[in-house]
Amino acid sequence: MSSTDNQSSRHSAGAFDVRNVIAGLIGLYGVVLVLVGLFGQSAADREKTGDVNANLWAGIAMAVFALAFALWTWLRPVVVDPGADVTGDEDPAAH
């Protein structure tokens, strides 16, 4: 088996990587907060926060955090070992 065969048999965790789930959820909440900050802000809400649009700023921060997680997943993917036992047929005490 050559090194190119070994490289082609390796694959990443893809959608099953927990960083994708975290990025998706935090990104979704961030987008919702940005939209609420842009379109659902009242004068009473701004008065409560000292004239700061807290929903907008928190949403932007969450969107940046989600983007950072997505970028991390893309730049450093988790490589799944092709020899790993995924069926669970082996006796764990044998290791």
N, CA, C and O atoms as CSV, one atom per row, in Angstrom:
chain,resi,resn,atom,element,x,y,z
A,1,MET,N,N,0.859,-1.177,0.000
A,1,MET,CA,C,0.000,0.000,0.000
A,1,MET,C,C,0.895,1.226,0.000
A,1,MET,O,O,1.745,1.360,0.880
A,2,SER,N,N,0.731,2.111,-0.949
A,2,SER,CA,C,1.546,3.316,-1.035
A,2,SER,C,C,0.958,4.412,-0.158
A,2,SER,O,O,-0.141,4.277,0.379
A,3,SER,N,N,1.713,5.503,-0.023
A,3,SER,CA,C,1.239,6.597,0.814
A,3,SER,C,C,0.027,7.289,0.190
A,3,SER,O,O,-0.797,7.849,0.913
A,4,THR,N,N,-0.098,7.261,-1.150
A,4,THR,CA,C,-1.263,7.867,-1.778
A,4,THR,C,C,-2.514,7.049,-1.509
A,4,THR,O,O,-3.599,7.611,-1.362
A,5,ASP,N,N,-2.381,5.720,-1.442
A,5,ASP,CA,C,-3.531,4.885,-1.089
A,5,ASP,C,C,-3.966,5.145,0.339
A,5,ASP,O,O,-5.161,5.170,0.634
A,6,ASN,N,N,-3.004,5.337,1.224
A,6,ASN,CA,C,-3.308,5.614,2.622
A,6,ASN,C,C,-4.008,6.963,2.757
A,6,ASN,O,O,-4.942,7.098,3.547
A,7,GLN,N,N,-3.568,7.958,1.995
A,7,GLN,CA,C,-4.180,9.271,2.054
A,7,GLN,C,C,-5.605,9.238,1.524
A,7,GLN,O,O,-6.475,9.920,2.066
A,8,SER,N,N,-5.867,8.457,0.474
A,8,SER,CA,C,-7.201,8.427,-0.107
A,8,SER,C,C,-8.191,7.680,0.779
A,8,SER,O,O,-9.395,7.927,0.699
A,9,SER,N,N,-7.704,6.767,1.625
A,9,SER,CA,C,-8.618,6.028,2.487
A,9,SER,C,C,-8.968,6.805,3.753
A,9,SER,O,O,-9.896,6.438,4.474
A,10,ARG,N,N,-8.222,7.885,4.026
A,10,ARG,CA,C,-8.512,8.700,5.208
A,10,ARG,C,C,-9.656,9.645,4.886
A,10,ARG,O,O,-9.725,10.197,3.788
A,11,HIS,N,N,-10.543,9.829,5.835
A,11,HIS,CA,C,-11.626,10.790,5.649
A,11,HIS,C,C,-11.885,11.505,6.965
A,11,HIS,O,O,-11.523,11.020,8.037
A,12,SER,N,N,-12.512,12.656,6.862
A,12,SER,CA,C,-12.757,13.467,8.055
A,12,SER,C,C,-14.128,13.147,8.645
A,12,SER,O,O,-14.949,12.472,8.023
A,13,ALA,N,N,-14.354,13.646,9.853
A,13,ALA,CA,C,-15.614,13.401,10.546
A,13,ALA,C,C,-16.774,14.133,9.886
A,13,ALA,O,O,-17.924,13.715,10.019
A,14,GLY,N,N,-16.488,15.219,9.177
A,14,GLY,CA,C,-17.510,15.955,8.430
A,14,GLY,C,C,-18.585,16.539,9.333
A,14,GLY,O,O,-18.284,17.235,10.303
A,15,ALA,N,N,-19.830,16.252,9.009
A,15,ALA,CA,C,-20.960,16.815,9.755
A,15,ALA,C,C,-21.045,16.265,11.170
A,15,ALA,O,O,-21.714,16.848,12.024
A,16,PHE,N,N,-20.367,15.141,11.428
A,16,PHE,CA,C,-20.430,14.545,12.752
A,16,PHE,C,C,-19.430,15.169,13.720
A,16,PHE,O,O,-19.374,14.782,14.888
A,17,ASP,N,N,-18.649,16.122,13.247
A,17,ASP,CA,C,-17.729,16.838,14.117
A,17,ASP,C,C,-18.548,17.782,15.002
A,17,ASP,O,O,-19.369,18.549,14.499
A,18,VAL,N,N,-18.326,17.727,16.298
A,18,VAL,CA,C,-19.121,18.516,17.234
A,18,VAL,C,C,-18.912,20.016,17.017
A,18,VAL,O,O,-19.778,20.817,17.370
A,19,ARG,N,N,-17.779,20.401,16.445
A,19,ARG,CA,C,-17.539,21.819,16.186
A,19,ARG,C,C,-18.517,22.361,15.154
A,19,ARG,O,O,-18.882,23.535,15.210
A,20,ASN,N,N,-18.948,21.522,14.211
A,20,ASN,CA,C,-19.950,21.951,13.232
A,20,ASN,C,C,-21.296,22.210,13.895
A,20,ASN,O,O,-21.991,23.165,13.550
A,21,VAL,N,N,-21.655,21.369,14.836
A,21,VAL,CA,C,-22.922,21.540,15.556
A,21,VAL,C,C,-22.879,22.820,16.391
A,21,VAL,O,O,-23.835,23.596,16.401
A,22,ILE,N,N,-21.769,23.033,17.087
A,22,ILE,CA,C,-21.631,24.236,17.905
A,22,ILE,C,C,-21.681,25.482,17.027
A,22,ILE,O,O,-22.368,26.450,17.352
A,23,ALA,N,N,-20.953,25.456,15.917
A,23,ALA,CA,C,-20.939,26.612,15.011
A,23,ALA,C,C,-22.327,26.870,14.445
A,23,ALA,O,O,-22.741,28.024,14.334
A,24,GLY,N,N,-23.048,25.825,14.088
A,24,GLY,CA,C,-24.389,26.000,13.530
A,24,GLY,C,C,-25.371,26.589,14.522
A,24,GLY,O,O,-26.114,27.513,14.194
A,25,LEU,N,N,-25.376,26.054,15.739
A,25,LEU,CA,C,-26.319,26.549,16.746
A,25,LEU,C,C,-26.004,27.978,17.180
A,25,LEU,O,O,-26.896,28.824,17.237
A,26,ILE,N,N,-24.738,28.241,17.485
A,26,ILE,CA,C,-24.378,29.589,17.926
A,26,ILE,C,C,-24.555,30.579,16.780
A,26,ILE,O,O,-24.950,31.723,17.001
A,27,GLY,N,N,-24.264,30.141,15.558
A,27,GLY,CA,C,-24.475,31.015,14.404
A,27,GLY,C,C,-25.940,31.341,14.200
A,27,GLY,O,O,-26.290,32.483,13.901
A,28,LEU,N,N,-26.798,30.345,14.358
A,28,LEU,CA,C,-28.244,30.579,14.228
A,28,LEU,C,C,-28.735,31.567,15.282
A,28,LEU,O,O,-29.469,32.503,14.964
A,29,TYR,N,N,-28.335,31.362,16.527
A,29,TYR,CA,C,-28.733,32.290,17.593
A,29,TYR,C,C,-28.163,33.684,17.339
A,29,TYR,O,O,-28.822,34.688,17.610
A,30,GLY,N,N,-26.937,33.743,16.817
A,30,GLY,CA,C,-26.338,35.031,16.505
A,30,GLY,C,C,-27.108,35.775,15.431
A,30,GLY,O,O,-27.329,36.981,15.550
A,31,VAL,N,N,-27.521,35.073,14.385
A,31,VAL,CA,C,-28.302,35.706,13.315
A,31,VAL,C,C,-29.641,36.198,13.857
A,31,VAL,O,O,-30.085,37.293,13.509
A,32,VAL,N,N,-30.284,35.405,14.700
A,32,VAL,CA,C,-31.562,35.821,15.288
A,32,VAL,C,C,-31.370,37.083,16.131
A,32,VAL,O,O,-32.173,38.013,16.055
A,33,LEU,N,N,-30.308,37.112,16.932
A,33,LEU,CA,C,-30.066,38.298,17.764
A,33,LEU,C,C,-29.735,39.527,16.925
A,33,LEU,O,O,-30.151,40.635,17.263
A,34,VAL,N,N,-28.995,39.346,15.844
A,34,VAL,CA,C,-28.709,40.483,14.964
A,34,VAL,C,C,-29.999,41.018,14.366
A,34,VAL,O,O,-30.205,42.231,14.320
A,35,LEU,N,N,-30.871,40.125,13.907
A,35,LEU,CA,C,-32.143,40.560,13.330
A,35,LEU,C,C,-33.022,41.265,14.364
A,35,LEU,O,O,-33.650,42.279,14.060
A,36,VAL,N,N,-33.064,40.727,15.583
A,36,VAL,CA,C,-33.835,41.374,16.649
A,36,VAL,C,C,-33.214,42.729,16.985
A,36,VAL,O,O,-33.934,43.698,17.226
A,37,GLY,N,N,-31.897,42.800,17.002
A,37,GLY,CA,C,-31.231,44.065,17.290
A,37,GLY,C,C,-31.481,45.111,16.215
A,37,GLY,O,O,-31.578,46.301,16.516
A,38,LEU,N,N,-31.586,44.677,14.962
A,38,LEU,CA,C,-31.812,45.630,13.878
A,38,LEU,C,C,-33.276,46.034,13.740
A,38,LEU,O,O,-33.577,47.201,13.492
A,39,PHE,N,N,-34.186,45.078,13.898
A,39,PHE,CA,C,-35.598,45.337,13.595
A,39,PHE,C,C,-36.531,45.310,14.795
A,39,PHE,O,O,-37.666,45.774,14.680
A,40,GLY,N,N,-36.112,44.796,15.923
A,40,GLY,CA,C,-37.021,44.662,17.057
A,40,GLY,C,C,-36.631,45.468,18.270
A,40,GLY,O,O,-37.066,45.162,19.380
A,41,GLN,N,N,-35.826,46.485,18.084
A,41,GLN,CA,C,-35.322,47.266,19.200
A,41,GLN,C,C,-36.256,48.439,19.461
A,41,GLN,O,O,-36.588,49.199,18.551
A,42,SER,N,N,-36.671,48.576,20.707
A,42,SER,CA,C,-37.522,49.715,21.073
A,42,SER,C,C,-36.726,50.686,21.949
A,42,SER,O,O,-35.640,50.367,22.431
A,43,ALA,N,N,-37.279,51.845,22.136
A,43,ALA,CA,C,-36.620,52.855,22.982
A,43,ALA,C,C,-36.511,52.367,24.423
A,43,ALA,O,O,-35.531,52.666,25.106
A,44,ALA,N,N,-37.507,51.621,24.888
A,44,ALA,CA,C,-37.469,51.094,26.255
A,44,ALA,C,C,-36.348,50.068,26.411
A,44,ALA,O,O,-35.689,50.018,27.449
A,45,ASP,N,N,-36.132,49.248,25.373
A,45,ASP,CA,C,-35.046,48.271,25.425
A,45,ASP,C,C,-33.684,48.960,25.484
A,45,ASP,O,O,-32.795,48.536,26.223
A,46,ARG,N,N,-33.532,50.016,24.705
A,46,ARG,CA,C,-32.253,50.736,24.694
A,46,ARG,C,C,-32.026,51.471,26.010
A,46,ARG,O,O,-30.888,51.632,26.449
A,47,GLU,N,N,-33.109,51.915,26.635
A,47,GLU,CA,C,-32.980,52.603,27.922
A,47,GLU,C,C,-32.493,51.631,28.997
A,47,GLU,O,O,-31.711,52.012,29.868
A,48,LYS,N,N,-32.949,50.385,28.941
A,48,LYS,CA,C,-32.547,49.385,29.930
A,48,LYS,C,C,-31.056,49.081,29.867
A,48,LYS,O,O,-30.448,48.740,30.882
A,49,THR,N,N,-30.466,49.202,28.679
A,49,THR,CA,C,-29.056,48.845,28.512
A,49,THR,C,C,-28.137,50.052,28.432
A,49,THR,O,O,-26.974,49.913,28.052
A,50,GLY,N,N,-28.624,51.215,28.775
A,50,GLY,CA,C,-27.797,52.413,28.739
A,50,GLY,C,C,-27.510,52.881,27.327
A,50,GLY,O,O,-26.389,53.280,27.011
A,51,ASP,N,N,-28.526,52.830,26.478
A,51,ASP,CA,C,-28.464,53.265,25.080
A,51,ASP,C,C,-27.462,52.450,24.255
A,51,ASP,O,O,-26.815,52.976,23.349
A,52,VAL,N,N,-27.343,51.159,24.584
A,52,VAL,CA,C,-26.515,50.226,23.814
A,52,VAL,C,C,-27.438,49.174,23.229
A,52,VAL,O,O,-28.311,48.654,23.924
A,53,ASN,N,N,-27.254,48.860,21.968
A,53,ASN,CA,C,-28.053,47.831,21.325
A,53,ASN,C,C,-27.430,46.468,21.654
A,53,ASN,O,O,-26.658,45.922,20.866
A,54,ALA,N,N,-27.776,45.931,22.826
A,54,ALA,CA,C,-27.147,44.715,23.339
A,54,ALA,C,C,-27.426,43.506,22.449
A,54,ALA,O,O,-26.544,42.668,22.262
A,55,ASN,N,N,-28.631,43.400,21.900
A,55,ASN,CA,C,-28.939,42.264,21.028
A,55,ASN,C,C,-28.068,42.275,19.780
A,55,ASN,O,O,-27.580,41.229,19.352
A,56,LEU,N,N,-27.875,43.431,19.206
A,56,LEU,CA,C,-27.048,43.538,18.005
A,56,LEU,C,C,-25.609,43.156,18.294
A,56,LEU,O,O,-25.019,42.367,17.556
A,57,TRP,N,N,-25.036,43.701,19.351
A,57,TRP,CA,C,-23.633,43.422,19.661
A,57,TRP,C,C,-23.420,41.973,20.087
A,57,TRP,O,O,-22.422,41.359,19.710
A,58,ALA,N,N,-24.344,41.423,20.867
A,58,ALA,CA,C,-24.221,40.015,21.254
A,58,ALA,C,C,-24.379,39.105,20.039
A,58,ALA,O,O,-23.684,38.095,19.927
A,59,GLY,N,N,-25.281,39.453,19.138
A,59,GLY,CA,C,-25.470,38.666,17.918
A,59,GLY,C,C,-24.252,38.695,17.020
A,59,GLY,O,O,-23.871,37.671,16.454
A,60,ILE,N,N,-23.633,39.871,16.882
A,60,ILE,CA,C,-22.417,39.972,16.075
A,60,ILE,C,C,-21.300,39.141,16.697
A,60,ILE,O,O,-20.575,38.444,15.988
A,61,ALA,N,N,-21.161,39.213,18.017
A,61,ALA,CA,C,-20.127,38.425,18.701
A,61,ALA,C,C,-20.371,36.931,18.513
A,61,ALA,O,O,-19.426,36.175,18.288
A,62,MET,N,N,-21.627,36.497,18.603
A,62,MET,CA,C,-21.938,35.079,18.420
A,62,MET,C,C,-21.689,34.639,16.984
A,62,MET,O,O,-21.215,33.526,16.756
A,63,ALA,N,N,-21.996,35.485,16.021
A,63,ALA,CA,C,-21.751,35.154,14.619
A,63,ALA,C,C,-20.248,35.034,14.345
A,63,ALA,O,O,-19.823,34.144,13.608
A,64,VAL,N,N,-19.447,35.922,14.934
A,64,VAL,CA,C,-17.994,35.840,14.774
A,64,VAL,C,C,-17.463,34.571,15.429
A,64,VAL,O,O,-16.598,33.900,14.866
A,65,PHE,N,N,-17.967,34.236,16.606
A,65,PHE,CA,C,-17.566,33.014,17.296
A,65,PHE,C,C,-17.912,31.788,16.451
A,65,PHE,O,O,-17.095,30.875,16.329
A,66,ALA,N,N,-19.105,31.754,15.870
A,66,ALA,CA,C,-19.512,30.630,15.026
A,66,ALA,C,C,-18.639,30.547,13.785
A,66,ALA,O,O,-18.273,29.452,13.358
A,67,LEU,N,N,-18.304,31.681,13.205
A,67,LEU,CA,C,-17.421,31.695,12.044
A,67,LEU,C,C,-16.042,31.159,12.410
A,67,LEU,O,O,-15.430,30.434,11.625
A,68,ALA,N,N,-15.549,31.508,13.593
A,68,ALA,CA,C,-14.249,31.010,14.054
A,68,ALA,C,C,-14.286,29.491,14.216
A,68,ALA,O,O,-13.331,28.812,13.838
A,69,PHE,N,N,-15.361,28.950,14.768
A,69,PHE,CA,C,-15.491,27.503,14.915
A,69,PHE,C,C,-15.556,26.814,13.551
A,69,PHE,O,O,-14.929,25.774,13.347
A,70,ALA,N,N,-16.308,27.388,12.628
A,70,ALA,CA,C,-16.407,26.803,11.286
A,70,ALA,C,C,-15.052,26.843,10.584
A,70,ALA,O,O,-14.673,25.886,9.909
A,71,LEU,N,N,-14.332,27.933,10.740
A,71,LEU,CA,C,-13.011,28.045,10.148
A,71,LEU,C,C,-12.051,27.035,10.769
A,71,LEU,O,O,-11.247,26.426,10.063
A,72,TRP,N,N,-12.129,26.857,12.076
A,72,TRP,CA,C,-11.304,25.873,12.782
A,72,TRP,C,C,-11.585,24.468,12.249
A,72,TRP,O,O,-10.656,23.692,12.023
A,73,THR,N,N,-12.842,24.145,12.051
A,73,THR,CA,C,-13.214,22.833,11.531
A,73,THR,C,C,-12.681,22.643,10.118
A,73,THR,O,O,-12.226,21.554,9.767
A,74,TRP,N,N,-12.732,23.683,9.313
A,74,TRP,CA,C,-12.285,23.585,7.931
A,74,TRP,C,C,-10.758,23.472,7.846
A,74,TRP,O,O,-10.231,22.717,7.029
A,75,LEU,N,N,-10.052,24.233,8.700
A,75,LEU,CA,C,-8.597,24.229,8.648
A,75,LEU,C,C,-7.979,23.004,9.323
A,75,LEU,O,O,-6.940,22.518,8.876
A,76,ARG,N,N,-8.592,22.506,10.374
A,76,ARG,CA,C,-8.053,21.365,11.111
A,76,ARG,C,C,-9.118,20.281,11.278
A,76,ARG,O,O,-9.627,20.090,12.382
A,77,PRO,N,N,-9.463,19.569,10.205
A,77,PRO,CA,C,-10.513,18.547,10.310
A,77,PRO,C,C,-10.067,17.356,11.154
A,77,PRO,O,O,-8.881,17.030,11.205
A,78,VAL,N,N,-11.018,16.716,11.809
A,78,VAL,CA,C,-10.754,15.514,12.575
A,78,VAL,C,C,-10.699,14.354,11.586
A,78,VAL,O,O,-11.665,14.098,10.867
A,79,VAL,N,N,-9.565,13.653,11.551
A,79,VAL,CA,C,-9.397,12.539,10.624
A,79,VAL,C,C,-9.798,11.263,11.340
A,79,VAL,O,O,-9.317,10.969,12.434
A,80,VAL,N,N,-10.689,10.508,10.705
A,80,VAL,CA,C,-11.183,9.259,11.278
A,80,VAL,C,C,-10.217,8.146,10.904
A,80,VAL,O,O,-9.860,7.999,9.735
A,81,ASP,N,N,-9.792,7.366,11.884
A,81,ASP,CA,C,-8.891,6.245,11.644
A,81,ASP,C,C,-9.641,5.139,10.912
A,81,ASP,O,O,-10.650,4.654,11.422
A,82,PRO,N,N,-9.179,4.723,9.727
A,82,PRO,CA,C,-9.909,3.694,8.981
A,82,PRO,C,C,-9.902,2.338,9.672
A,82,PRO,O,O,-10.759,1.502,9.386
A,83,GLY,N,N,-8.952,2.101,10.578
A,83,GLY,CA,C,-8.892,0.831,11.280
A,83,GLY,C,C,-9.661,0.824,12.583
A,83,GLY,O,O,-9.652,-0.177,13.300
A,84,ALA,N,N,-10.322,1.914,12.903
A,84,ALA,CA,C,-11.062,1.994,14.167
A,84,ALA,C,C,-12.279,1.089,14.119
A,84,ALA,O,O,-12.918,0.942,13.077
A,85,ASP,N,N,-12.589,0.492,15.243
A,85,ASP,CA,C,-13.750,-0.392,15.336
A,85,ASP,C,C,-14.995,0.458,15.535
A,85,ASP,O,O,-15.172,1.051,16.599
A,86,VAL,N,N,-15.846,0.526,14.545
A,86,VAL,CA,C,-17.055,1.326,14.648
A,86,VAL,C,C,-18.282,0.475,14.916
A,86,VAL,O,O,-19.359,1.008,15.184
A,87,THR,N,N,-18.134,-0.844,14.847
A,87,THR,CA,C,-19.292,-1.711,15.061
A,87,THR,C,C,-19.450,-2.127,16.505
A,87,THR,O,O,-20.548,-2.486,16.932
A,88,GLY,N,N,-18.371,-2.083,17.261
A,88,GLY,CA,C,-18.449,-2.467,18.668
A,88,GLY,C,C,-18.451,-3.974,18.876
A,88,GLY,O,O,-18.869,-4.444,19.934
A,89,ASP,N,N,-17.989,-4.750,17.886
A,89,ASP,CA,C,-17.996,-6.201,17.999
A,89,ASP,C,C,-16.898,-6.744,18.897
A,89,ASP,O,O,-17.028,-7.842,19.437
A,90,GLU,N,N,-15.823,-5.994,19.063
A,90,GLU,CA,C,-14.720,-6.462,19.874
A,90,GLU,C,C,-15.043,-6.375,21.355
A,90,GLU,O,O,-15.850,-5.553,21.788
A,91,ASP,N,N,-14.403,-7.229,22.109
A,91,ASP,CA,C,-14.539,-7.212,23.558
A,91,ASP,C,C,-13.652,-6.094,24.103
A,91,ASP,O,O,-12.442,-6.119,23.880
A,92,PRO,N,N,-14.226,-5.102,24.820
A,92,PRO,CA,C,-13.398,-4.005,25.316
A,92,PRO,C,C,-12.377,-4.458,26.344
A,92,PRO,O,O,-11.366,-3.781,26.533
A,93,ALA,N,N,-12.606,-5.584,27.017
A,93,ALA,CA,C,-11.657,-6.081,28.003
A,93,ALA,C,C,-10.416,-6.678,27.339
A,93,ALA,O,O,-9.392,-6.867,27.995
A,94,ALA,N,N,-10.504,-6.974,26.045
A,94,ALA,CA,C,-9.367,-7.565,25.339
A,94,ALA,C,C,-8.278,-6.549,25.076
A,94,ALA,O,O,-7.155,-6.933,24.749
A,95,HIS,N,N,-8.568,-5.279,25.207
A,95,HIS,CA,C,-7.553,-4.245,24.955
A,95,HIS,C,C,-6.779,-4.071,26.185
A,95,HIS,O,O,-5.860,-3.253,26.226
